[in-house]
Coordinates of C-alpha atoms in Angstrom, one line a residue:
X1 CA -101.0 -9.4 -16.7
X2 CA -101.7 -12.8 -15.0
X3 CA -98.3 -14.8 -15.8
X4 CA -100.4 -18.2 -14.5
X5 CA -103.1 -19.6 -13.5
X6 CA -102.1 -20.6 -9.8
X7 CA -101.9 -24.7 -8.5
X8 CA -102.9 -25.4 -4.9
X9 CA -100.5 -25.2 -2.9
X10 CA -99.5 -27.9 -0.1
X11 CA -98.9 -25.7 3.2
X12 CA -96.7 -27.5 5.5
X13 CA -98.0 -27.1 8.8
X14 CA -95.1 -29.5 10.9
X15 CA -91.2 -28.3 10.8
X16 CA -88.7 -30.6 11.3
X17 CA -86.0 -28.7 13.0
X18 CA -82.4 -29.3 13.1
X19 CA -79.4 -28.3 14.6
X20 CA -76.0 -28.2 13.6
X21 CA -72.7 -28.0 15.2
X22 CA -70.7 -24.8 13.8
X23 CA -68.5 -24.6 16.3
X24 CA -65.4 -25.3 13.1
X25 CA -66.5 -22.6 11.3
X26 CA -67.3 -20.0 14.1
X27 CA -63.1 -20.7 14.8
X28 CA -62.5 -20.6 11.5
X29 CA -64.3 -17.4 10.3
X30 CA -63.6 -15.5 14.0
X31 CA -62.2 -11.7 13.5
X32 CA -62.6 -9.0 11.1
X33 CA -63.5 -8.6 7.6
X34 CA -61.3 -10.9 5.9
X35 CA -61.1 -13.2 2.5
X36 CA -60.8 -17.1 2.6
X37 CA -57.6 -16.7 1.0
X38 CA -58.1 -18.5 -2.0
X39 CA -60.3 -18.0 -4.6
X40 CA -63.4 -20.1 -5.2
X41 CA -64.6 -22.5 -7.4
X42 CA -68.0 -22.9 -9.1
X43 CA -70.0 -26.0 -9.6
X44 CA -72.7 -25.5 -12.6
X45 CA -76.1 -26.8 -11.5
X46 CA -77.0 -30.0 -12.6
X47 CA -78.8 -30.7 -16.4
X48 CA -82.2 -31.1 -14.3
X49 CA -82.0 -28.1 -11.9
X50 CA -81.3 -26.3 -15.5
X51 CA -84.4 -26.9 -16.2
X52 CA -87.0 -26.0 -12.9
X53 CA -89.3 -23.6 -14.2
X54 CA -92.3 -21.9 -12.6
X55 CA -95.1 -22.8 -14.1
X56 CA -93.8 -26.6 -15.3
X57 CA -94.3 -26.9 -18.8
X58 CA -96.0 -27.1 -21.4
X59 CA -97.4 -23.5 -19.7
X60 CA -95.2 -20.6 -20.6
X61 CA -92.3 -20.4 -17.8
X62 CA -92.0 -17.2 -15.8
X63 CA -89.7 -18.1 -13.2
X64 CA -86.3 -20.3 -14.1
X65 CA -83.9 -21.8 -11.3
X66 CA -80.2 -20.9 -11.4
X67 CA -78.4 -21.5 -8.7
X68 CA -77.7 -22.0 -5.0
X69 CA -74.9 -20.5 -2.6
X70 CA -74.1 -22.5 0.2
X71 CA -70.5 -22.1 1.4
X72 CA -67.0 -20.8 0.2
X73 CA -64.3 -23.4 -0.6
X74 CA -61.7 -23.7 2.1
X75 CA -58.0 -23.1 1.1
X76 CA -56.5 -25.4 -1.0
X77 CA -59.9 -27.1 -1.3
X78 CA -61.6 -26.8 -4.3
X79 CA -65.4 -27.0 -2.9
X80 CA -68.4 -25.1 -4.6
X81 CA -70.6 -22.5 -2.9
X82 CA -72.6 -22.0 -6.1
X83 CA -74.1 -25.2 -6.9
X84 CA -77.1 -27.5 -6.0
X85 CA -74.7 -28.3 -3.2
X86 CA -77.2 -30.4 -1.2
X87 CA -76.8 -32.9 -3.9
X88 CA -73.6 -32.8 -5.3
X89 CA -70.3 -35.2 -5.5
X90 CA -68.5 -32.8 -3.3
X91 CA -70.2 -31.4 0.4
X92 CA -69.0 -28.2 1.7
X93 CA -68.3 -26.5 5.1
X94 CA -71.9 -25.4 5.4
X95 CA -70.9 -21.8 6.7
X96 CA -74.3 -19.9 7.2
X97 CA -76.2 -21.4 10.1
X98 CA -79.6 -19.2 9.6
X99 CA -78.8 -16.9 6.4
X100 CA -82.2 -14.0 6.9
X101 CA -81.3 -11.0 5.2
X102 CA -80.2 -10.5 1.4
X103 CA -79.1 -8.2 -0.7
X104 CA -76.9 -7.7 -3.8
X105 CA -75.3 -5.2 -5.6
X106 CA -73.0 -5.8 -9.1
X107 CA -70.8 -8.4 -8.0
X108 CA -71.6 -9.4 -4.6
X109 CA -73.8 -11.2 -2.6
X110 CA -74.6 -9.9 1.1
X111 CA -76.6 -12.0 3.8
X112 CA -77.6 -11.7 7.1
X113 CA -77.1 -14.5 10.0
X114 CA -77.9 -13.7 12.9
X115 CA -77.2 -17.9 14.0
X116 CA -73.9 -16.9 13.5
X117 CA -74.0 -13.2 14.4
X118 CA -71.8 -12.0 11.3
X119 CA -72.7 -10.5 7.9
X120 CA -71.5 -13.4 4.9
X121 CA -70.0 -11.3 1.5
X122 CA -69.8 -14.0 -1.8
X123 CA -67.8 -11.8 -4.2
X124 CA -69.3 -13.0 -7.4
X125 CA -66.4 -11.2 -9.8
X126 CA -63.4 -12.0 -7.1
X127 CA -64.1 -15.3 -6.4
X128 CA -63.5 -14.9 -3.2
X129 CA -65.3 -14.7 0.6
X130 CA -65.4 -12.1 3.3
X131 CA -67.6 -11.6 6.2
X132 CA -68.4 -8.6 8.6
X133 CA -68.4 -9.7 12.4
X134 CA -67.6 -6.6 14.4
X135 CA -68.6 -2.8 14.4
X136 CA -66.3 -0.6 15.9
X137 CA -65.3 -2.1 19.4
X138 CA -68.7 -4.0 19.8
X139 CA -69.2 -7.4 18.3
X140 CA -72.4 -7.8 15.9
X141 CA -75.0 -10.3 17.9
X142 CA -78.2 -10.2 16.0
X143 CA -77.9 -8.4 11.9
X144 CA -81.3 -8.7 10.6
X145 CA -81.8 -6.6 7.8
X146 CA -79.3 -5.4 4.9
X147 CA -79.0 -2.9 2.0
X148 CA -76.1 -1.7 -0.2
X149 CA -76.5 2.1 -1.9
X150 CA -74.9 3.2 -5.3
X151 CA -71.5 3.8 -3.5
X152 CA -70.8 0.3 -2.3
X153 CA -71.9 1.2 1.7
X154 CA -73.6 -1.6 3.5
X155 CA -76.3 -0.4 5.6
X156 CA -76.9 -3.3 8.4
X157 CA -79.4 -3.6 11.3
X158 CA -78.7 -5.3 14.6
X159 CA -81.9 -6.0 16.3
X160 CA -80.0 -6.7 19.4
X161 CA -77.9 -3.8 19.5
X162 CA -80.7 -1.7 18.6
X163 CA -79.0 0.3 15.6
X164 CA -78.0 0.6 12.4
X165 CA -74.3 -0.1 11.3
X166 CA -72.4 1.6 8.0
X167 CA -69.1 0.1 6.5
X168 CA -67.7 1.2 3.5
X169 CA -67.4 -2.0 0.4
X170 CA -64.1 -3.0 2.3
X171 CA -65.9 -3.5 5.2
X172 CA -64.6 -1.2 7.4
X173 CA -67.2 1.1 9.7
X174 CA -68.2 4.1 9.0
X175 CA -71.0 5.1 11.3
X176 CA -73.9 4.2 13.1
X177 CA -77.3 5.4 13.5
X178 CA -79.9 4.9 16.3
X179 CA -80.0 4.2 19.4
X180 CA -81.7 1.9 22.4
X181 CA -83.5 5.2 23.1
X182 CA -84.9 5.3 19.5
X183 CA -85.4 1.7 18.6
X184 CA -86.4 -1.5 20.4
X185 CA -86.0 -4.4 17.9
X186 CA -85.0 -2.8 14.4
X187 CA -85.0 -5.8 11.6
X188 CA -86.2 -4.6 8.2
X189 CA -84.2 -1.9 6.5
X190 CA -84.6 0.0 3.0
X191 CA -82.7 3.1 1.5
X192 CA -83.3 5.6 -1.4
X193 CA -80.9 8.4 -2.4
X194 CA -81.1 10.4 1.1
X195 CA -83.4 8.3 3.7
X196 CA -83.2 5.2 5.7
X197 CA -86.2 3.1 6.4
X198 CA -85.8 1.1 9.2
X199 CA -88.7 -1.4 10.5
X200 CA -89.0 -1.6 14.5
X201 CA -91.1 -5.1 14.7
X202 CA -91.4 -4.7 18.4
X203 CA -92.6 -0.7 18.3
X204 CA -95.0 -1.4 15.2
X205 CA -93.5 1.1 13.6
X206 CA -91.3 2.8 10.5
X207 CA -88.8 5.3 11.0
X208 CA -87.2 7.0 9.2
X209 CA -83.2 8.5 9.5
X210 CA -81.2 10.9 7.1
X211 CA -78.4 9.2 4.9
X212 CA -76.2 12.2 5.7
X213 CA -76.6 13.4 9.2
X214 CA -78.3 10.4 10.4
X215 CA -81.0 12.5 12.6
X216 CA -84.2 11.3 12.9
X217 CA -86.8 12.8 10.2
X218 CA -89.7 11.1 11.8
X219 CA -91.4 7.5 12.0
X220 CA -95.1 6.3 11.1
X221 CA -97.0 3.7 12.1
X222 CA -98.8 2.1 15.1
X223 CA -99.6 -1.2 16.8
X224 CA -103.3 -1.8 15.3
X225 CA -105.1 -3.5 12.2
X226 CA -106.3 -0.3 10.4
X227 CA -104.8 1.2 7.5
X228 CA -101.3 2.2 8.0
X229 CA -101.2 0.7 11.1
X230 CA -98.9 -2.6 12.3
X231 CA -98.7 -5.7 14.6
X232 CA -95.2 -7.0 14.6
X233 CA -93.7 -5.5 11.0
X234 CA -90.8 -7.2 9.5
X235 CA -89.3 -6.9 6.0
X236 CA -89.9 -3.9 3.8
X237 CA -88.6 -3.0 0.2
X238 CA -87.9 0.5 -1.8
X239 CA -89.2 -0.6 -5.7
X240 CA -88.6 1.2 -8.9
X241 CA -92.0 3.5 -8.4
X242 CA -90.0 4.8 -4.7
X243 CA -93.0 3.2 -2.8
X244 CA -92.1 1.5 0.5
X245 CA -93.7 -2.4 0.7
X246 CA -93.4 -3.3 3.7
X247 CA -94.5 -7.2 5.1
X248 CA -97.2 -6.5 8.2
X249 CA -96.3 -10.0 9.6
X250 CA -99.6 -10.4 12.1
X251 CA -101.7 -8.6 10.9
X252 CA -101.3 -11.0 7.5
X253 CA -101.1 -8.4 4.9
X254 CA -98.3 -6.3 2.8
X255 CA -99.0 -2.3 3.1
X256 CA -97.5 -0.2 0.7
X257 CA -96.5 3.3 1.5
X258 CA -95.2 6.4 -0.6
X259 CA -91.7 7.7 1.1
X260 CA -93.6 10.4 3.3
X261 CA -95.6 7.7 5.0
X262 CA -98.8 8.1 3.4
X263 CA -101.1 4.8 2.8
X264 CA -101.4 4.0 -0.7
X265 CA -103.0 0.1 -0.2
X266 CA -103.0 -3.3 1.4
X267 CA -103.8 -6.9 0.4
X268 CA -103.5 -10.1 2.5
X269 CA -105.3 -12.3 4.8
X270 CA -104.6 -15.0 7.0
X271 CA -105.5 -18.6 5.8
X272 CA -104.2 -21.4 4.3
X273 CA -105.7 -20.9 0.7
X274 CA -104.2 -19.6 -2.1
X275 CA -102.9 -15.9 -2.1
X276 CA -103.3 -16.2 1.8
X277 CA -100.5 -15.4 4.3
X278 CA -99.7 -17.7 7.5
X279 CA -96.3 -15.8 8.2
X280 CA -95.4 -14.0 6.3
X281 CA -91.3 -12.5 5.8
X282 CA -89.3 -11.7 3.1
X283 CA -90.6 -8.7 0.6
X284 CA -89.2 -7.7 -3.0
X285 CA -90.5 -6.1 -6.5
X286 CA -89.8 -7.1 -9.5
X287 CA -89.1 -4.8 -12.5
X288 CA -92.8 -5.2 -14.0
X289 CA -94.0 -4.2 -10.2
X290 CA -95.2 -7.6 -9.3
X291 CA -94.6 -8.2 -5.4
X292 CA -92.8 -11.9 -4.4
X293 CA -93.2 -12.7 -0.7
X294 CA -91.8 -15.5 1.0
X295 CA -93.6 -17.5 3.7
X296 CA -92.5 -19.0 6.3
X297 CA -94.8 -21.2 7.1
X298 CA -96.5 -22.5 3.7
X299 CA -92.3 -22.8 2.5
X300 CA -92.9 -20.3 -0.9
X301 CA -93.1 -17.5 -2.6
X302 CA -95.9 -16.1 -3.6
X303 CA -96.0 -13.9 -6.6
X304 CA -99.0 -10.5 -6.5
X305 CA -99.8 -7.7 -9.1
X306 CA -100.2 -4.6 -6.9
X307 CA -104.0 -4.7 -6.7
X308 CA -103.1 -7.9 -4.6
X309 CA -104.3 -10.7 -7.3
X310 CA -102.2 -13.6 -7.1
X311 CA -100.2 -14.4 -9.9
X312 CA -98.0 -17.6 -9.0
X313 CA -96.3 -19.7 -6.6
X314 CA -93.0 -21.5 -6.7
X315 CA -91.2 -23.7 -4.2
X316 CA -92.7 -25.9 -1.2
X317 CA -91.3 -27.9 1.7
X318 CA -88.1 -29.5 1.6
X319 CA -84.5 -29.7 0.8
X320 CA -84.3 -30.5 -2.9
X321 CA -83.6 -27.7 -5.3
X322 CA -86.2 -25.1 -5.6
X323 CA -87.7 -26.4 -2.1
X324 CA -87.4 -24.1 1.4
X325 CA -87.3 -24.4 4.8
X326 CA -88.2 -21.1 6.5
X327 CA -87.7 -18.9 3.7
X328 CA -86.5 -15.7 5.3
X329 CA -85.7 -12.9 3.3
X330 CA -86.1 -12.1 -0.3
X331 CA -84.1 -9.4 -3.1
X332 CA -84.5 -8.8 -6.6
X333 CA -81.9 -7.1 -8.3
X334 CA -82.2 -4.7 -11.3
X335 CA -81.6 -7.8 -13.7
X336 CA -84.8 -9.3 -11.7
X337 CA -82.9 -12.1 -10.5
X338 CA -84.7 -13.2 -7.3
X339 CA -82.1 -14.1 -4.0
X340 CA -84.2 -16.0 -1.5
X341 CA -82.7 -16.7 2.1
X342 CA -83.5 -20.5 2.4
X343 CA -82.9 -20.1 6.2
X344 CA -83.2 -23.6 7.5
X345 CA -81.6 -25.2 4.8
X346 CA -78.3 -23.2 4.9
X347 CA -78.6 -21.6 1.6
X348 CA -79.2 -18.7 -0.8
X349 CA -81.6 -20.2 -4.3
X350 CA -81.1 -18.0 -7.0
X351 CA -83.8 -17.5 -9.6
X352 CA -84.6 -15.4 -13.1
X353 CA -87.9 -14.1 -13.5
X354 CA -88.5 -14.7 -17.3
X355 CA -90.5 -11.4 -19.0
X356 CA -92.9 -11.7 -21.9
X357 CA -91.6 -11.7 -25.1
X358 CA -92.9 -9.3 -27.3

């Protein structure tokens, strides 16, 4: 099913890059896992963010904005982290520096930021923040990728420390598995019901570790261009069919795998035309099996059936709503609401992918 016929996109080819001091919010947020102490208010988007759709009208939308998280309210302060913050009346303690990983499971929303070196936690249902900074006796320096299973356990890779870190849904460790011996830079990370998948960018390679025992089971994958082979992997994500699609970042392609390994396909090239990839990151499925990936470099997402046909694009440079700045990582959650780690501008953008009615 082609959901649109695409528009050319405008690749942004110059960054403007930007630093900001955190140095508040690194004293304010320093120790364990631990809530903001107060619960947190929401800010609806504004009357015209309500209504950003992908494609604009009068085609028949398919992707809808809904939101942005940007920061938690301090106590006593009755700030917004959900909202179109950039905008708004009110402007909050920006908290993430370089948000990269996301996930979600019920309730929650989980990212990555390796600026900051912690793990942010928005408790949807709670209201409230937490954050993960340390593992055992050893502080987290660089968490990359991020996954949550059925039981609540957040599955986090440090591509510094060169392993990956467990904590139960209170944030408290668990376990780890690998090792410096094992991995050299793991980033991208995906679970079923007994399996990690962990991405090694720097070893061009998959491996793969036991939920239970954490042993290794065995990896695939080398540095080349051929079929099931990488240069400098990064993101990869379990869908609802249990294949492994997995973002093949120079070699300018996706590659999908079954969960043994085996090559199913590819599609991808590099260029600056539609359905093309310039640098490529972030990697999720939808429910209908249609494959978003963000791009670094053109600022979207790019929306593929699995034989690789494109199907639509949303979002281009900037700061506005519905605009990115080194999109980073993507998730879609089983309600297919699509969490996109707006890296350089600070945020999460939350949108609905709208299915046919029949």
């Amino acid at each position: 099913m082609i959901l649109h016929r695409p528009i050319k996109i405008k690749a942004a080819f110059t960054k403007h890059f930007y630093f900001i001091l955190y140095t508040c919010c690194l004293l304010l947020y320093s120790g364990g896992c631990a809530t903001t102490g107060s619960q947190i208010s929401f800010f609806q988007t504004d009357a015209d963010s309500a209504k950003l759709v992908w494609p604009p009208l009068p085609q028949t939308a398919r992707i809808k904005y809904i939101g942005a998280i940007a920061a938690p309210s301090e106590s006593g302060e009755q700030k917004s982290w959900f909202s179109s913050f950039l905008f708004g009346k009110e402007e909050p303690i920006k908290v993430m520096l370089r948000p990269y990983g996301v996930c979600t499971d019920d309730n929650r929303v989980y990212v990555t930021d390796p600026g900051l070196s912690i793990v942010h936690i928005f408790d949807l249902e709670e209201k409230k923040y937490f954050r993960i900074d340390k593992a055992k006796d050893e502080d987290l320096v660089s968490p990359i990728g991020i996954v949550v299973d059925n039981n609540g356990d957040i599955y986090i890779s440090d591509s510094i420390l060169k392993k990956i870190i467990i904590f139960n849904r209170e944030g408290k460790y668990i376990k780890e598995t690998g090792s410096s011996e094992m991995l050299i830079r793991p980033t991208g990370i995906a679970i079923d019901e007994d399996r990690i998948f962990i991405v090694d960018t720097h070893a061009h390679k998959v491996l793969i570790f036991s939920k239970k025992d954490g042993k290794l089971l065995f990896s695939f994958g080398a540095n080349g261009t051929g079929k099931g082979e990488f240069n400098y992997p990064t993101n990869i994500f379990t869908g609802k069919d249990g294949l492994l699609y997995i973002t093949d970042s120079l070699n300018f392609r996706i590659q999908i795998f079954d969960r043994n390994g085996n090559f199913i396909s590819s599609f991808g090239k590099h260029g600056d035309s539609l359905g093309d990839f310039s640098k490529p990151k972030g990697i999720a499925v939808d429910s209908e099996g249609h494959i978003y990936v963000a791009d670094a470099h053109f600022d979207n997402i790019q929306i593929f059936d699995k034989d690789g046909r494109l199907l639509l694009t949303f979002g281009n440079s900037g700061r506005r709503t519905g605009e990115f700045t080194l999109p980073a990582g993507v998730f879609i959650d089983k309600n297919d609401r699509i969490y996109v780690a707006d890296s350089y501008n600070n945020r999460i953008q939350i949108f609905q992918y709208l299915k046919e009615t029949k």
